[in-house]
PDB file of C-alpha atoms and ligand atoms in Angstrom:
ATOM      1  CA  MET A   1       9.485  20.476 -30.984  1.00 52.00           C
ATOM      2  CA  SER A   2       7.026  20.819 -28.077  1.00 65.00           C
ATOM      3  CA  ASP A   3       8.264  21.683 -24.570  1.00 77.00           C
ATOM      4  CA  PRO A   4       9.476  18.684 -22.558  1.00 87.00           C
ATOM      5  CA  HIS A   5       7.394  17.606 -19.575  1.00 93.00           C
ATOM      6  CA  PHE A   6       8.388  19.216 -16.284  1.00 97.00           C
ATOM      7  CA  ILE A   7       8.762  15.767 -14.706  1.00 98.00           C
ATOM      8  CA  GLU A   8       8.346  12.457 -16.488  1.00 98.00           C
ATOM      9  CA  LEU A   9       8.545   8.974 -14.995  1.00 98.00           C
ATOM     10  CA  SER A  10       9.174   6.248 -17.530  1.00 98.00           C
ATOM     11  CA  ASP A  11       8.590   2.585 -16.614  1.00 97.00           C
ATOM     12  CA  ILE A  12       9.489   3.180 -12.963  1.00 98.00           C
ATOM     13  CA  SER A  13       9.491   0.102 -10.734  1.00 97.00           C
ATOM     14  CA  TYR A  14      10.350  -0.137  -7.064  1.00 97.00           C
ATOM     15  CA  SER A  15      11.141  -2.928  -4.595  1.00 96.00           C
ATOM     16  CA  PHE A  16      12.432  -2.374  -1.072  1.00 92.00           C
ATOM     17  CA  SER A  17      14.780  -5.334  -1.468  1.00 90.00           C
ATOM     18  CA  ALA A  18      15.563  -8.220  -3.793  1.00 86.00           C
ATOM     19  CA  GLU A  19      13.540 -10.515  -1.490  1.00 89.00           C
ATOM     20  CA  THR A  20      10.337  -8.404  -1.414  1.00 87.00           C
ATOM     21  CA  PRO A  21       7.887  -8.326  -4.348  1.00 88.00           C
ATOM     22  CA  PRO A  22       7.844  -5.037  -6.286  1.00 92.00           C
ATOM     23  CA  LEU A  23       5.671  -2.342  -4.723  1.00 96.00           C
ATOM     24  CA  LEU A  24       5.447  -0.295  -7.921  1.00 97.00           C
ATOM     25  CA  HIS A  25       5.469  -1.641 -11.479  1.00 95.00           C
ATOM     26  CA  ASP A  26       6.150   0.155 -14.759  1.00 95.00           C
ATOM     27  CA  ILE A  27       4.842   3.542 -13.652  1.00 97.00           C
ATOM     28  CA  ASN A  28       4.504   6.065 -16.471  1.00 97.00           C
ATOM     29  CA  PHE A  29       3.505   9.487 -15.195  1.00 97.00           C
ATOM     30  CA  THR A  30       3.972  13.026 -16.465  1.00 97.00           C
ATOM     31  CA  ILE A  31       3.496  15.926 -14.094  1.00 97.00           C
ATOM     32  CA  GLY A  32       3.902  19.675 -14.152  1.00 92.00           C
ATOM     33  CA  LYS A  33       0.863  21.043 -15.962  1.00 92.00           C
ATOM     34  CA  GLU A  34      -2.267  19.809 -14.238  1.00 94.00           C
ATOM     35  CA  LYS A  35      -3.755  19.685 -10.767  1.00 97.00           C
ATOM     36  CA  ILE A  36      -3.731  15.963 -10.092  1.00 97.00           C
ATOM     37  CA  GLY A  37      -5.234  13.864  -7.303  1.00 97.00           C
ATOM     38  CA  LEU A  38      -3.669  10.531  -6.321  1.00 97.00           C
ATOM     39  CA  ILE A  39      -5.746   8.096  -4.311  1.00 96.00           C
ATOM     40  CA  GLY A  40      -5.128   4.508  -3.279  1.00 94.00           C
ATOM     41  CA  PRO A  41      -5.262   2.109  -0.336  1.00 94.00           C
ATOM     42  CA  ASN A  42      -2.968   2.401   2.691  1.00 95.00           C
ATOM     43  CA  GLY A  43       0.386   0.855   1.873  1.00 95.00           C
ATOM     44  CA  SER A  44      -0.166   0.960  -1.906  1.00 96.00           C
ATOM     45  CA  GLY A  45       3.014   2.976  -2.500  1.00 96.00           C
ATOM     46  CA  LYS A  46       1.795   6.583  -2.881  1.00 97.00           C
ATOM     47  CA  THR A  47       4.315   8.117  -0.472  1.00 97.00           C
ATOM     48  CA  THR A  48       7.024   5.864  -1.921  1.00 97.00           C
ATOM     49  CA  LEU A  49       6.225   7.262  -5.377  1.00 98.00           C
ATOM     50  CA  PHE A  50       6.702  10.844  -4.097  1.00 98.00           C
ATOM     51  CA  HIS A  51       9.998   9.844  -2.487  1.00 97.00           C
ATOM     52  CA  ILE A  52      11.154   8.408  -5.817  1.00 98.00           C
ATOM     53  CA  ILE A  53      10.176  11.636  -7.630  1.00 98.00           C
ATOM     54  CA  MET A  54      12.170  13.700  -5.105  1.00 97.00           C
ATOM     55  CA  GLY A  55      15.202  11.398  -5.402  1.00 97.00           C
ATOM     56  CA  LEU A  56      14.898  10.268  -1.780  1.00 96.00           C
ATOM     57  CA  LEU A  57      14.503   6.650  -2.918  1.00 96.00           C
ATOM     58  CA  ARG A  58      16.200   5.160  -5.940  1.00 96.00           C
ATOM     59  CA  PRO A  59      13.912   3.252  -8.324  1.00 96.00           C
ATOM     60  CA  SER A  60      14.730  -0.386  -9.061  1.00 95.00           C
ATOM     61  CA  GLY A  61      14.025   0.197 -12.746  1.00 96.00           C
ATOM     62  CA  GLY A  62      12.991   2.898 -15.196  1.00 97.00           C
ATOM     63  CA  LYS A  63      13.984   6.493 -15.772  1.00 98.00           C
ATOM     64  CA  ILE A  64      13.130   9.936 -14.391  1.00 98.00           C
ATOM     65  CA  PHE A  65      13.328  13.021 -16.589  1.00 98.00           C
ATOM     66  CA  PHE A  66      13.355  16.618 -15.332  1.00 98.00           C
ATOM     67  CA  LYS A  67      12.678  19.207 -18.043  1.00 97.00           C
ATOM     68  CA  GLY A  68      13.569  16.586 -20.627  1.00 96.00           C
ATOM     69  CA  GLU A  69      16.921  15.545 -19.058  1.00 97.00           C
ATOM     70  CA  GLU A  70      17.328  12.150 -17.445  1.00 98.00           C
ATOM     71  CA  ILE A  71      18.321  12.502 -13.781  1.00 98.00           C
ATOM     72  CA  SER A  72      19.610   9.783 -11.460  1.00 96.00           C
ATOM     73  CA  THR A  73      22.413  11.100  -9.225  1.00 96.00           C
ATOM     74  CA  GLN A  74      21.834  13.157  -6.071  1.00 96.00           C
ATOM     75  CA  LYS A  75      23.566  16.099  -7.769  1.00 96.00           C
ATOM     76  CA  GLN A  76      21.142  15.857 -10.712  1.00 97.00           C
ATOM     77  CA  PHE A  77      18.138  15.850  -8.340  1.00 97.00           C
ATOM     78  CA  LYS A  78      19.179  19.151  -6.723  1.00 95.00           C
ATOM     79  CA  PRO A  79      17.582  21.459  -9.346  1.00 96.00           C
ATOM     80  CA  LEU A  80      14.371  19.389  -9.159  1.00 97.00           C
ATOM     81  CA  ARG A  81      14.287  19.727  -5.358  1.00 95.00           C
ATOM     82  CA  ARG A  82      14.795  23.461  -5.729  1.00 94.00           C
ATOM     83  CA  GLU A  83      11.663  23.766  -7.889  1.00 96.00           C
ATOM     84  CA  VAL A  84       9.375  21.146  -6.356  1.00 97.00           C
ATOM     85  CA  GLY A  85       7.740  21.840  -2.994  1.00 96.00           C
ATOM     86  CA  PHE A  86       7.237  18.547  -1.171  1.00 97.00           C
ATOM     87  CA  LEU A  87       4.811  18.514   1.758  1.00 97.00           C
ATOM     88  CA  PHE A  88       5.622  15.465   3.893  1.00 96.00           C
ATOM     89  CA  GLN A  89       2.854  13.159   5.130  1.00 93.00           C
ATOM     90  CA  SER A  90       4.000  13.962   8.689  1.00 92.00           C
ATOM     91  CA  SER A  91       4.585  17.658   9.455  1.00 92.00           C
ATOM     92  CA  ASP A  92       6.985  16.689  12.246  1.00 92.00           C
ATOM     93  CA  ASP A  93       9.359  15.394   9.538  1.00 91.00           C
ATOM     94  CA  GLN A  94       9.273  18.829   7.895  1.00 91.00           C
ATOM     95  CA  LEU A  95       9.473  21.311  10.772  1.00 95.00           C
ATOM     96  CA  PHE A  96      12.674  21.499  12.767  1.00 92.00           C
ATOM     97  CA  SER A  97      13.282  25.119  13.863  1.00 93.00           C
ATOM     98  CA  PRO A  98      12.314  26.503  17.280  1.00 94.00           C
ATOM     99  CA  THR A  99       9.947  29.164  15.928  1.00 97.00           C
ATOM    100  CA  VAL A 100       7.556  29.372  12.988  1.00 98.00           C
ATOM    101  CA  LEU A 101       9.421  32.331  11.443  1.00 97.00           C
ATOM    102  CA  GLU A 102      12.753  30.493  11.548  1.00 97.00           C
ATOM    103  CA  ASP A 103      11.183  27.437   9.916  1.00 97.00           C
ATOM    104  CA  VAL A 104       9.584  29.434   7.085  1.00 97.00           C
ATOM    105  CA  ALA A 105      12.651  31.667   6.570  1.00 97.00           C
ATOM    106  CA  PHE A 106      15.019  28.688   6.378  1.00 96.00           C
ATOM    107  CA  GLY A 107      14.265  28.023   2.682  1.00 95.00           C
ATOM    108  CA  PRO A 108      14.561  31.627   1.431  1.00 96.00           C
ATOM    109  CA  LEU A 109      17.798  32.081   3.460  1.00 96.00           C
ATOM    110  CA  ASN A 110      19.171  28.934   1.820  1.00 92.00           C
ATOM    111  CA  LEU A 111      18.272  30.355  -1.564  1.00 91.00           C
ATOM    112  CA  GLY A 112      20.493  33.364  -0.821  1.00 93.00           C
ATOM    113  CA  PHE A 113      17.950  35.998   0.245  1.00 96.00           C
ATOM    114  CA  SER A 114      19.114  38.472   2.907  1.00 97.00           C
ATOM    115  CA  ILE A 115      17.796  38.145   6.460  1.00 97.00           C
ATOM    116  CA  ASP A 116      15.405  41.076   5.900  1.00 97.00           C
ATOM    117  CA  GLU A 117      14.187  39.679   2.564  1.00 97.00           C
ATOM    118  CA  ALA A 118      13.708  36.179   4.002  1.00 97.00           C
ATOM    119  CA  ARG A 119      11.772  37.651   6.922  1.00 97.00           C
ATOM    120  CA  GLN A 120       9.500  39.620   4.589  1.00 97.00           C
ATOM    121  CA  ILE A 121       8.878  36.620   2.291  1.00 97.00           C
ATOM    122  CA  SER A 122       8.057  34.516   5.370  1.00 97.00           C
ATOM    123  CA  LEU A 123       5.660  37.076   6.860  1.00 97.00           C
ATOM    124  CA  ASP A 124       3.912  37.487   3.487  1.00 97.00           C
ATOM    125  CA  THR A 125       3.585  33.717   3.044  1.00 96.00           C
ATOM    126  CA  LEU A 126       2.224  33.255   6.571  1.00 97.00           C
ATOM    127  CA  LYS A 127      -0.280  36.034   5.912  1.00 95.00           C
ATOM    128  CA  ASP A 128      -1.421  34.396   2.641  1.00 93.00           C
ATOM    129  CA  LEU A 129      -2.138  31.216   4.610  1.00 93.00           C
ATOM    130  CA  GLY A 130      -4.085  33.027   7.314  1.00 92.00           C
ATOM    131  CA  LEU A 131      -1.246  32.575   9.820  1.00 95.00           C
ATOM    132  CA  GLU A 132      -0.637  36.226  10.624  1.00 94.00           C
ATOM    133  CA  GLY A 133       0.760  36.562  14.145  1.00 95.00           C
ATOM    134  CA  PHE A 134       2.136  33.009  14.190  1.00 97.00           C
ATOM    135  CA  GLU A 135       5.736  34.050  13.475  1.00 95.00           C
ATOM    136  CA  ASN A 136       7.019  33.812  17.039  1.00 97.00           C
ATOM    137  CA  ARG A 137       5.037  30.712  18.025  1.00 97.00           C
ATOM    138  CA  ILE A 138       6.990  27.646  19.146  1.00 96.00           C
ATOM    139  CA  THR A 139       6.708  25.223  16.229  1.00 95.00           C
ATOM    140  CA  HIS A 140       6.512  21.974  18.173  1.00 93.00           C
ATOM    141  CA  LYS A 141       3.694  23.334  20.339  1.00 95.00           C
ATOM    142  CA  LEU A 142       1.383  24.049  17.393  1.00 94.00           C
ATOM    143  CA  SER A 143      -1.697  21.909  16.809  1.00 91.00           C
ATOM    144  CA  GLY A 144      -1.577  19.254  14.069  1.00 90.00           C
ATOM    145  CA  GLY A 145      -3.581  21.412  11.640  1.00 90.00           C
ATOM    146  CA  GLU A 146      -1.480  24.514  12.358  1.00 93.00           C
ATOM    147  CA  LYS A 147       1.694  22.501  11.779  1.00 94.00           C
ATOM    148  CA  LYS A 148       0.328  21.356   8.422  1.00 94.00           C
ATOM    149  CA  LEU A 149      -0.257  24.959   7.302  1.00 94.00           C
ATOM    150  CA  VAL A 150       3.156  26.090   8.581  1.00 96.00           C
ATOM    151  CA  ALA A 151       4.739  23.174   6.701  1.00 96.00           C
ATOM    152  CA  LEU A 152       2.904  24.383   3.586  1.00 96.00           C
ATOM    153  CA  ALA A 153       4.247  27.900   4.271  1.00 97.00           C
ATOM    154  CA  THR A 154       7.828  26.561   4.396  1.00 97.00           C
ATOM    155  CA  ILE A 155       7.482  25.178   0.882  1.00 97.00           C
ATOM    156  CA  LEU A 156       5.490  28.079  -0.615  1.00 97.00           C
ATOM    157  CA  ALA A 157       8.157  30.523   0.675  1.00 97.00           C
ATOM    158  CA  MET A 158      10.593  28.812  -1.714  1.00 95.00           C
ATOM    159  CA  LYS A 159       8.409  29.875  -4.705  1.00 95.00           C
ATOM    160  CA  PRO A 160       8.168  26.345  -6.142  1.00 96.00           C
ATOM    161  CA  ARG A 161       7.051  25.526  -9.695  1.00 97.00           C
ATOM    162  CA  LEU A 162       5.211  22.346  -8.633  1.00 97.00           C
ATOM    163  CA  LEU A 163       3.798  21.025  -5.372  1.00 98.00           C
ATOM    164  CA  LEU A 164       3.718  17.412  -4.202  1.00 98.00           C
ATOM    165  CA  LEU A 165       1.360  17.290  -1.222  1.00 98.00           C
ATOM    166  CA  ASP A 166       1.211  14.054   0.763  1.00 97.00           C
ATOM    167  CA  GLU A 167      -2.122  13.913   2.621  1.00 96.00           C
ATOM    168  CA  PRO A 168      -2.368  17.661   3.322  1.00 95.00           C
ATOM    169  CA  THR A 169      -5.827  17.371   4.920  1.00 94.00           C
ATOM    170  CA  ASN A 170      -4.826  15.062   7.787  1.00 87.00           C
ATOM    171  CA  ASN A 171      -5.648  16.645  11.141  1.00 80.00           C
ATOM    172  CA  LEU A 172      -7.487  19.589   9.609  1.00 89.00           C
ATOM    173  CA  ASP A 173     -10.791  20.768  11.044  1.00 90.00           C
ATOM    174  CA  LEU A 174     -13.490  21.932   8.634  1.00 91.00           C
ATOM    175  CA  GLU A 175     -12.478  25.586   8.842  1.00 90.00           C
ATOM    176  CA  ILE A 176      -8.808  24.980   8.037  1.00 90.00           C
ATOM    177  CA  LEU A 177      -9.776  22.379   5.424  1.00 93.00           C
ATOM    178  CA  SER A 178     -11.919  24.965   3.685  1.00 93.00           C
ATOM    179  CA  ARG A 179      -9.086  27.535   3.927  1.00 91.00           C
ATOM    180  CA  LEU A 180      -6.638  25.037   2.408  1.00 93.00           C
ATOM    181  CA  THR A 181      -9.118  24.251  -0.392  1.00 96.00           C
ATOM    182  CA  ASP A 182      -9.426  27.974  -1.186  1.00 94.00           C
ATOM    183  CA  ILE A 183      -5.641  28.460  -1.097  1.00 93.00           C
ATOM    184  CA  LEU A 184      -5.031  25.559  -3.468  1.00 95.00           C
ATOM    185  CA  ASN A 185      -7.729  26.789  -5.832  1.00 95.00           C
ATOM    186  CA  THR A 186      -6.165  30.255  -5.926  1.00 93.00           C
ATOM    187  CA  LEU A 187      -2.612  29.017  -6.505  1.00 92.00           C
ATOM    188  CA  GLU A 188      -1.544  29.178 -10.116  1.00 91.00           C
ATOM    189  CA  LEU A 189       0.676  26.167  -9.684  1.00 95.00           C
ATOM    190  CA  PRO A 190       0.402  22.581 -10.859  1.00 96.00           C
ATOM    191  CA  PHE A 191       0.361  19.997  -8.093  1.00 97.00           C
ATOM    192  CA  VAL A 192      -0.144  16.371  -7.194  1.00 98.00           C
ATOM    193  CA  ILE A 193      -2.120  15.720  -4.017  1.00 98.00           C
ATOM    194  CA  ILE A 194      -2.202  12.367  -2.273  1.00 97.00           C
ATOM    195  CA  SER A 195      -5.408  12.113  -0.288  1.00 96.00           C
ATOM    196  CA  HIS A 196      -8.051   9.647   0.877  1.00 94.00           C
ATOM    197  CA  ASP A 197     -10.641  12.437   0.773  1.00 94.00           C
ATOM    198  CA  TRP A 198     -12.616  12.211  -2.478  1.00 92.00           C
ATOM    199  CA  ASP A 199     -14.552  15.428  -1.831  1.00 93.00           C
ATOM    200  CA  PHE A 200     -11.361  17.418  -1.240  1.00 96.00           C
ATOM    201  CA  LEU A 201      -9.790  16.009  -4.415  1.00 96.00           C
ATOM    202  CA  ALA A 202     -12.946  16.725  -6.405  1.00 94.00           C
ATOM    203  CA  GLU A 203     -12.795  20.360  -5.281  1.00 95.00           C
ATOM    204  CA  THR A 204      -9.085  20.940  -5.857  1.00 97.00           C
ATOM    205  CA  THR A 205      -7.947  18.762  -8.772  1.00 96.00           C
ATOM    206  CA  SER A 206      -8.883  18.251 -12.411  1.00 94.00           C
ATOM    207  CA  SER A 207      -7.666  14.698 -12.943  1.00 95.00           C
ATOM    208  CA  LEU A 208      -7.434  11.684 -10.710  1.00 96.00           C
ATOM    209  CA  TYR A 209      -5.045   8.740 -10.606  1.00 97.00           C
ATOM    210  CA  THR A 210      -5.107   5.611  -8.477  1.00 96.00           C
ATOM    211  CA  ILE A 211      -2.446   3.121  -7.508  1.00 95.00           C
ATOM    212  CA  ASP A 212      -3.791  -0.382  -7.600  1.00 90.00           C
ATOM    213  CA  HIS A 213      -1.575  -3.446  -7.017  1.00 92.00           C
ATOM    214  CA  GLY A 214       1.488  -1.387  -7.877  1.00 95.00           C
ATOM    215  CA  HIS A 215       0.096   0.031 -11.121  1.00 96.00           C
ATOM    216  CA  LEU A 216      -0.824   3.655 -11.715  1.00 96.00           C
ATOM    217  CA  HIS A 217      -4.105   4.256 -13.533  1.00 94.00           C
ATOM    218  CA  LYS A 218      -5.732   7.424 -14.702  1.00 93.00           C
ATOM    219  CA  CYS A 219      -9.356   7.407 -13.582  1.00 90.00           C
ATOM    220  CA  GLY A 220     -11.905   7.789 -16.291  1.00 81.00           C
ATOM    221  CA  GLU A 221      -9.854   5.673 -18.688  1.00 60.00           C
ATOM    222  CA  ASP A 222     -10.497   1.983 -19.246  1.00 52.00           C
ATOM    223  CA  HIS A 223      -7.935  -0.384 -17.867  1.00 53.00           C
ATOM    224  CA  ILE A 224      -7.654  -4.134 -17.840  1.00 57.00           C
ATOM    225  CA  HIS A 225      -7.266  -5.735 -14.449  1.00 60.00           C
ATOM    226  CA  GLU A 226      -7.801  -9.062 -12.749  1.00 67.00           C
ATOM    227  CA  HIS A 227     -10.742  -9.606 -10.467  1.00 67.00           C
ATOM    228  CA  ARG A 228     -12.747 -12.415  -8.904  1.00 72.00           C
ATOM    229  CA  HIS A 229     -16.390 -12.905  -9.745  1.00 71.00           C
ATOM    230  CA  VAL A 230     -19.169 -13.088  -7.247  1.00 71.00           C
ATOM    231  CA  HIS A 231     -21.879 -13.139  -9.897  1.00 70.00           C
ATOM    232  CA  PRO A 232     -22.994 -16.188 -11.922  1.00 69.00           C
ATOM    233  CA  TYR A 233     -22.006 -14.924 -15.409  1.00 66.00           C
ATOM    234  CA  GLY A 234     -18.357 -14.303 -14.561  1.00 64.00           C
ATOM    235  CA  ASP A 235     -17.058 -16.853 -17.054  1.00 69.00           C
ATOM    236  CA  ARG A 236     -18.713 -15.131 -20.031  1.00 70.00           C
ATOM    237  CA  PRO A 237     -17.557 -11.934 -21.790  1.00 63.00           C
ATOM    238  CA  HIS A 238     -19.113  -8.994 -19.963  1.00 64.00           C
ATOM    239  CA  GLN A 239     -18.537  -5.415 -18.877  1.00 65.00           C
ATOM    240  CA  HIS A 240     -18.583  -3.727 -15.502  1.00 65.00           C
ATOM    241  CA  LYS A 241     -19.939  -0.236 -15.100  1.00 60.00           C
ATOM    242  CA  ASP A 242     -17.703   0.520 -12.079  1.00 56.00           C
TER     243      ASP A 242
HETATM  244  N1  LIG H 301      11.983   0.057   4.283  1.00 57.21           N
HETATM  245  C1  LIG H 301      10.927  -0.677   3.952  1.00 57.21           C
HETATM  246  N2  LIG H 301      11.050  -2.009   3.697  1.00 57.21           N
HETATM  247  C2  LIG H 301       9.973  -2.755   3.334  1.00 57.21           C
HETATM  248  N3  LIG H 301       8.727  -2.238   3.184  1.00 57.21           N
HETATM  249  C3  LIG H 301       8.551  -0.942   3.432  1.00 57.21           C
HETATM  250  C4  LIG H 301       9.629  -0.081   3.814  1.00 57.21           C
HETATM  251  N4  LIG H 301       9.151   1.177   3.956  1.00 57.21           N
HETATM  252  C5  LIG H 301       7.826   1.099   3.675  1.00 57.21           C
HETATM  253  N5  LIG H 301       7.475  -0.158   3.365  1.00 57.21           N
HETATM  254  C6  LIG H 301       6.123  -0.634   2.983  1.00 57.21           C
HETATM  255  O1  LIG H 301       5.827  -0.159   1.680  1.00 57.21           O
HETATM  256  C7  LIG H 301       4.413  -0.039   1.539  1.00 57.21           C
HETATM  257  C8  LIG H 301       4.094   1.281   0.866  1.00 57.21           C
HETATM  258  O2  LIG H 301       4.312   2.346   1.766  1.00 57.21           O
HETATM  259  P1  LIG H 301       3.850   3.832   1.415  1.00 57.21           P
HETATM  260  O3  LIG H 301       4.212   4.654   2.599  1.00 57.21           O
HETATM  261  O4  LIG H 301       4.413   4.256   0.096  1.00 57.21           O
HETATM  262  O5  LIG H 301       2.271   3.659   1.279  1.00 57.21           O
HETATM  263  P2  LIG H 301       1.117   4.737   1.115  1.00 57.21           P
HETATM  264  O6  LIG H 301       0.343   4.373  -0.119  1.00 57.21           O
HETATM  265  O7  LIG H 301       1.683   6.112   1.191  1.00 57.21           O
HETATM  266  O8  LIG H 301       0.205   4.436   2.383  1.00 57.21           O
HETATM  267  P3  LIG H 301      -0.648   5.418   3.358  1.00 57.21           P
HETATM  268  O9  LIG H 301      -1.949   5.732   2.638  1.00 57.21           O
HETATM  269  O10 LIG H 301      -0.893   4.591   4.584  1.00 57.21           O
HETATM  270  O11 LIG H 301       0.187   6.629   3.647  1.00 57.21           O
HETATM  271  C9  LIG H 301       3.828  -0.202   2.929  1.00 57.21           C
HETATM  272  O12 LIG H 301       3.257  -1.497   3.014  1.00 57.21           O
HETATM  273  C10 LIG H 301       5.030  -0.073   3.838  1.00 57.21           C
HETATM  274  O13 LIG H 301       4.880  -0.846   5.020  1.00 57.21           O
HETATM  275 MG1  LIG H 302       1.555   7.631   2.529  1.00 57.21          MG
END
């Protein structure tokens, strides 16, 4: 039998409440091997999908499998959270310690590394991200782009098996954007990146998905959808090129 998928979503649907229409419908998605880009309009449910994968929101329907085992309770999500590095859309939701070193060392300390080991892992990770010398900086005084890289350091220090990055390029100037692109291209890790930046996704990922009216589609594959016609032959069988 072939290896199970690292993470598999099967027919996942999500509504915020019984009164609101579903935000996500019948999402089938396997992740853990490729470098995937996820693009879609504001409010289409991209961040919500990441929260469902991490077990921070409970789906209204469908199943989530981690290494072939169905998971649904908070206890069952723990091993997934240990192996999946989740970069929040807002770095301020991720960073909470007074200094950069304390923030980055928090994960390794939690994993049981000694203080010296956690310090070394943190310094090495900061160095890999071009943040040498940042260890004693006050986290909340960093610039938006610096916070984003420190937030990435906090998850890379945990040696994850998969990254979920929610809009990692927000607030980045061209120099840091290019550094992040290089880092992601050097990492031998699968990831899913939510971004509105086509160029960045083209440079860092090998397949692209969109969320459209609650449905997930793989780009480059045909899919049937509803649309209105603004051309005169709309009532006859026809094809669109894009
Ligand atoms: N608790 C809630 N109750 C009802 N609706 C909510 C709740 N939380 C979020 N939403 C709505 O769900 C929709 C999807 O939000 P989500 O953050 O997943 O979108 P997104 O695709 O990540 O958007 P963006 O590109 O702006 O980050 C939004 O319209 C948002 O306002
Ligand atoms: Mg979002």
